[in-house]
XYZ file of C-alpha atoms in Angstrom:
368
model
C 162.305 41.296 3.282
C 158.968 40.983 4.720
C 157.620 44.144 3.395
C 158.564 43.291 -0.285
C 156.340 39.734 0.100
C 153.399 39.796 -1.824
C 151.655 42.038 -4.673
C 152.516 45.254 -4.873
C 148.751 45.977 -4.749
C 145.303 44.057 -3.567
C 142.668 43.585 -6.020
C 139.100 43.909 -4.673
C 135.793 43.828 -5.911
C 133.341 45.191 -2.941
C 133.153 47.677 -0.785
C 133.397 45.744 2.002
C 136.980 44.771 0.624
C 137.722 48.461 0.471
C 136.566 49.613 3.972
C 138.549 46.699 5.784
C 141.595 47.333 3.317
C 141.706 51.241 4.208
C 140.858 50.840 7.663
C 144.042 50.040 9.787
C 147.103 51.856 11.297
C 149.054 52.140 8.527
C 149.149 53.911 5.444
C 146.912 52.527 2.834
C 146.140 53.645 -0.672
C 143.378 52.688 -2.974
C 142.967 53.629 -6.437
C 139.265 53.488 -8.021
C 139.163 52.088 -11.801
C 136.758 51.349 -14.280
C 136.856 48.717 -16.580
C 137.114 51.668 -19.339
C 139.778 52.542 -17.116
C 143.631 53.035 -19.280
C 145.642 50.040 -19.167
C 148.433 52.065 -19.035
C 147.038 53.787 -16.138
C 146.207 50.489 -14.404
C 150.111 48.802 -15.028
C 151.657 52.248 -13.418
C 149.705 52.225 -10.268
C 150.518 48.290 -9.765
C 154.329 48.836 -10.489
C 154.422 52.240 -8.234
C 153.791 50.049 -5.178
C 157.134 48.246 -5.799
C 159.188 51.829 -5.185
C 156.600 52.365 -2.593
C 156.273 48.991 -0.290
C 158.210 51.024 2.562
C 155.996 53.457 3.613
C 152.580 52.414 1.870
C 150.176 49.385 0.795
C 148.398 49.523 -2.337
C 144.968 48.176 -3.324
C 142.512 48.525 -6.719
C 139.119 48.278 -7.771
C 138.103 48.281 -11.131
C 134.551 48.045 -10.839
C 133.534 51.797 -11.241
C 130.590 51.288 -9.318
C 132.050 51.172 -6.349
C 133.675 54.796 -6.681
C 130.372 55.484 -7.554
C 128.775 54.347 -3.909
C 131.430 55.782 -1.748
C 130.996 59.163 -3.393
C 135.021 59.069 -4.668
C 135.951 60.612 -8.643
C 136.826 57.424 -10.874
C 140.377 57.142 -11.429
C 141.553 58.564 -8.808
C 143.960 57.575 -5.741
C 142.952 57.776 -2.176
C 145.457 57.693 0.770
C 143.990 56.625 4.007
C 145.816 57.586 6.954
C 146.574 55.397 10.262
C 143.556 56.015 11.971
C 145.337 56.781 15.019
C 146.839 59.658 13.466
C 143.548 61.288 12.340
C 141.982 63.940 14.285
C 139.001 65.774 14.371
C 140.280 68.581 12.417
C 140.997 66.589 8.933
C 139.018 63.870 6.783
C 141.542 61.101 7.205
C 142.473 60.698 3.845
C 143.914 62.494 0.550
C 142.573 62.044 -2.698
C 144.935 62.298 -6.170
C 142.852 62.533 -9.615
C 146.010 63.825 -12.004
C 147.615 60.396 -12.214
C 150.552 59.972 -14.107
C 151.249 56.739 -15.983
C 155.221 56.984 -14.855
C 155.038 54.560 -11.947
C 158.005 56.307 -10.157
C 156.154 59.611 -10.331
C 153.254 57.917 -8.868
C 155.238 56.803 -5.931
C 156.653 59.947 -5.503
C 153.196 61.101 -4.629
C 152.140 58.642 -2.100
C 155.026 60.786 0.141
C 153.280 63.983 -0.129
C 150.272 62.564 1.367
C 150.411 62.968 4.975
C 148.274 63.802 7.933
C 147.927 66.931 9.548
C 150.193 65.787 12.085
C 151.846 62.655 10.968
C 154.644 60.423 12.462
C 158.349 60.260 11.916
C 159.901 56.920 11.992
C 162.582 54.777 11.082
C 161.223 53.850 7.651
C 159.570 57.093 6.409
C 161.802 59.522 7.524
C 163.792 59.518 3.944
C 160.816 59.286 1.303
C 157.875 60.939 3.299
C 159.153 63.442 5.561
C 162.637 65.130 4.114
C 160.303 67.461 3.200
C 161.629 71.456 5.044
C 160.572 73.232 6.556
C 159.120 70.432 8.933
C 158.596 70.656 12.547
C 158.459 67.547 14.984
C 157.889 67.383 18.372
C 160.139 64.588 20.238
C 158.434 62.073 23.284
C 158.041 59.327 23.875
C 155.687 57.904 21.175
C 153.417 54.489 22.586
C 150.287 54.289 21.025
C 149.780 50.505 22.990
C 147.306 50.672 25.455
C 149.202 51.443 28.630
C 150.899 54.755 26.860
C 148.454 55.841 24.427
C 146.369 58.756 26.358
C 149.462 60.378 26.740
C 150.555 60.284 23.320
C 146.907 61.058 21.776
C 147.282 64.348 24.147
C 150.706 65.318 22.228
C 149.590 64.673 19.238
C 146.267 66.284 19.422
C 147.698 69.609 20.824
C 150.131 69.748 17.903
C 146.952 68.804 15.160
C 145.216 71.961 17.385
C 147.983 74.383 16.015
C 148.432 72.431 12.612
C 145.173 73.399 11.592
C 145.776 77.035 11.552
C 148.998 76.940 9.377
C 147.593 74.537 6.409
C 147.913 77.347 3.933
C 151.612 77.429 4.721
C 154.555 74.921 3.450
C 155.437 73.687 7.120
C 154.645 69.822 7.548
C 153.771 68.838 11.231
C 154.672 65.628 12.864
C 155.734 63.946 16.448
C 158.460 61.460 16.307
C 159.544 58.746 19.054
C 162.630 60.541 20.857
C 164.630 57.389 21.401
C 164.737 56.335 17.536
C 166.007 59.645 16.953
C 168.730 60.867 19.258
C 171.047 62.338 16.905
C 168.175 65.048 16.309
C 167.861 66.229 19.885
C 172.109 65.856 19.903
C 172.327 68.688 16.949
C 169.147 70.495 18.676
C 171.351 70.557 21.763
C 168.462 69.005 23.638
C 169.402 65.788 24.575
C 169.152 66.722 28.012
C 166.041 69.150 27.608
C 164.106 68.526 30.910
C 161.038 69.146 29.776
C 158.659 65.597 28.484
C 158.678 66.994 25.288
C 161.152 68.566 22.947
C 160.303 70.603 19.669
C 162.619 71.320 16.445
C 162.361 73.181 13.282
C 164.242 72.053 10.262
C 164.128 74.113 7.590
C 166.866 74.608 4.863
C 169.974 72.564 5.666
C 171.105 73.809 8.149
C 169.048 76.317 9.043
C 167.102 74.469 12.333
C 164.920 75.861 15.243
C 164.307 75.044 18.709
C 161.444 75.470 20.841
C 163.046 76.816 24.377
C 159.760 77.847 26.010
C 157.121 74.393 27.739
C 154.608 73.294 25.075
C 151.417 74.445 25.233
C 148.887 75.740 21.884
C 149.736 79.660 22.654
C 153.914 78.879 22.775
C 153.732 76.296 19.679
C 151.565 79.174 17.876
C 154.109 81.581 18.826
C 156.890 79.969 18.135
C 155.143 78.881 14.616
C 154.638 82.575 13.676
C 158.125 83.979 14.962
C 159.614 81.429 12.649
C 156.914 82.368 9.281
C 157.545 86.154 10.204
C 161.725 85.509 10.445
C 162.073 86.716 13.853
C 163.541 83.439 15.378
C 167.223 82.909 15.524
C 168.309 79.891 14.417
C 170.066 76.970 16.517
C 173.971 76.642 15.566
C 175.408 73.427 16.571
C 178.863 73.975 18.028
C 181.830 72.072 19.871
C 182.609 73.812 22.604
C 185.936 76.410 22.102
C 188.859 74.404 21.965
C 192.199 75.765 24.335
C 194.978 76.276 21.578
C 198.055 78.370 21.602
C 197.680 81.629 20.541
C 200.355 81.189 17.945
C 198.860 77.949 16.027
C 198.737 77.908 12.692
C 195.741 77.362 11.602
C 192.868 78.388 14.317
C 189.873 76.188 14.711
C 186.592 77.856 14.624
C 183.536 76.324 16.011
C 180.165 77.183 15.420
C 180.073 79.218 18.150
C 182.796 81.373 17.495
C 182.427 81.464 13.498
C 181.329 84.915 13.362
C 183.456 86.420 15.653
C 186.552 84.769 14.289
C 185.314 84.749 10.803
C 183.238 88.008 10.267
C 183.464 91.431 11.959
C 187.246 90.926 11.806
C 190.203 92.871 11.720
C 192.435 90.946 10.345
C 191.570 88.840 6.705
C 190.384 85.378 7.362
C 190.743 81.654 5.000
C 188.646 79.642 6.274
C 188.569 76.036 5.324
C 185.224 74.002 5.968
C 185.709 70.415 6.489
C 185.041 66.927 7.590
C 187.597 64.489 9.478
C 186.395 62.061 7.258
C 186.841 61.927 2.973
C 190.060 61.864 0.308
C 189.871 65.778 -0.366
C 189.495 66.320 3.321
C 192.348 64.474 4.589
C 194.182 66.153 1.638
C 193.659 69.281 2.626
C 194.268 68.346 5.905
C 198.169 67.488 5.075
C 198.387 71.385 2.559
C 196.566 73.619 4.206
C 198.980 73.928 6.428
C 202.028 74.180 4.414
C 199.909 77.749 3.014
C 199.707 79.202 6.525
C 203.613 78.005 7.238
C 204.022 80.058 3.970
C 202.410 83.156 4.945
C 203.341 83.046 8.649
C 204.265 86.546 9.587
C 201.468 88.543 7.620
C 200.136 90.136 10.468
C 196.391 90.770 8.902
C 196.067 87.152 7.881
C 194.320 84.331 9.515
C 193.912 80.705 8.464
C 191.375 79.068 9.832
C 189.579 75.544 9.463
C 186.164 73.948 11.116
C 184.632 70.832 11.418
C 181.424 70.981 9.576
C 179.987 67.434 10.701
C 179.954 68.916 14.189
C 179.200 72.953 14.324
C 177.254 74.759 11.957
C 178.717 77.627 9.904
C 176.355 80.923 9.469
C 173.199 80.098 7.236
C 174.071 80.424 3.507
C 177.146 79.170 3.339
C 177.369 76.799 0.955
C 179.665 73.497 1.529
C 177.598 70.385 -0.465
C 180.781 69.539 -1.768
C 184.107 69.253 0.743
C 186.485 70.893 1.288
C 184.937 73.907 0.389
C 187.425 77.718 1.219
C 185.844 81.011 2.291
C 187.557 84.541 2.449
C 186.214 87.312 4.383
C 187.905 90.351 3.387
C 189.136 92.427 7.090
C 186.284 94.534 8.376
C 183.718 92.640 5.859
C 180.332 90.737 6.794
C 180.745 88.644 4.057
C 182.343 85.746 2.842
C 183.957 84.900 -0.984
C 183.982 81.808 -1.574
C 187.817 80.685 -2.987
C 187.601 79.633 -6.555
C 187.936 77.816 -7.717
C 188.045 75.104 -5.276
C 191.944 74.786 -4.514
C 193.438 71.291 -5.040
C 196.741 71.701 -3.504
C 198.967 74.542 -1.738
C 199.615 75.616 -5.069
C 196.337 76.799 -5.722
C 195.339 78.526 -2.249
C 198.770 80.678 -2.831
C 198.148 81.601 -6.007
C 194.767 82.914 -5.196
C 196.170 84.928 -1.911
C 198.323 86.315 -4.428
C 196.344 87.525 -7.478
C 192.628 87.474 -6.121
C 192.694 89.098 -3.012
C 196.301 90.198 -3.726
C 198.023 88.926 -0.127
C 201.560 87.788 -0.577
C 204.117 86.063 1.962
C 207.108 88.154 3.640
C 209.778 87.368 1.137
C 212.270 85.472 3.205
C 216.235 86.898 2.505
C 217.578 85.342 -0.209
C 214.567 83.890 -1.794
C 212.432 85.365 -4.358
C 208.342 85.195 -4.235
C 206.719 84.677 -7.800
């Protein structure tokens, strides 16, 4: 609630006020208007502060002479980056000239104004660092007098590499490892023995981890390999479970997906799900019924994977769960089962009439 108190933008009427306001360890933005500036534009800027209070503090001037004396274009917004995150490789500010009179659009603009190497925090991770690809170095970030030297050393090292990749869409940042244990876990680096963990997050679920000790040359090679497409993505995976050979539904994990589902000597139906959620819970009940119905069809395997703890191959769409895929025997590709089955009858219909696999007839019964 503290961040919601006070005006959304601080009015200033002197260069000294602007310099004092902008010289901060927080991200600040100043709008340089004049008396002739459209009221709609000024109002949009002030209102935008209400949408962005959690990531930035705003100020504005309406004296055009201040902008001229500071060498800043009129009717522009300058975002001043936190002092401790500014390196010798950058100016320390971002200037926006093409302003919108839409307050929401203007507030979204601030999220794109990042230092060369920023810092991901719990406050800005959603709005400012949702960008992909995002390269993050995790370590004990401490800007106090005691930890400043070590933190600045790693931050400057990243900046020395990041400056060579400003023409790419990769965003570089540091993060306090204690604030993001989940990130380290999904990178499989919770117990990494080095001082710094580096991960690169591309379009979900693609992620890459750096296995070499961090140095300017190793980081540069890591980034170049990613851009060239020669990096192998890291797949989050549980340990393969011990289960009966005759299990109706085979449990697949990230590390066994390709072996079980792709390049298989059998046809495979796989259900991607999570333990929670109404649709997934229902599928957990009816999916084994289909496997039981087709039991004895020697070249058909029913499988399932928990995508909360395991990554399927890149390119697999599972925005809505559960989702089902079919991989034909000997194929290296999966086809989505469409429309998504809502019950056992739907999946049986797909198997019988789309991929032409029928259950073994039971004595005295006829299959439809």
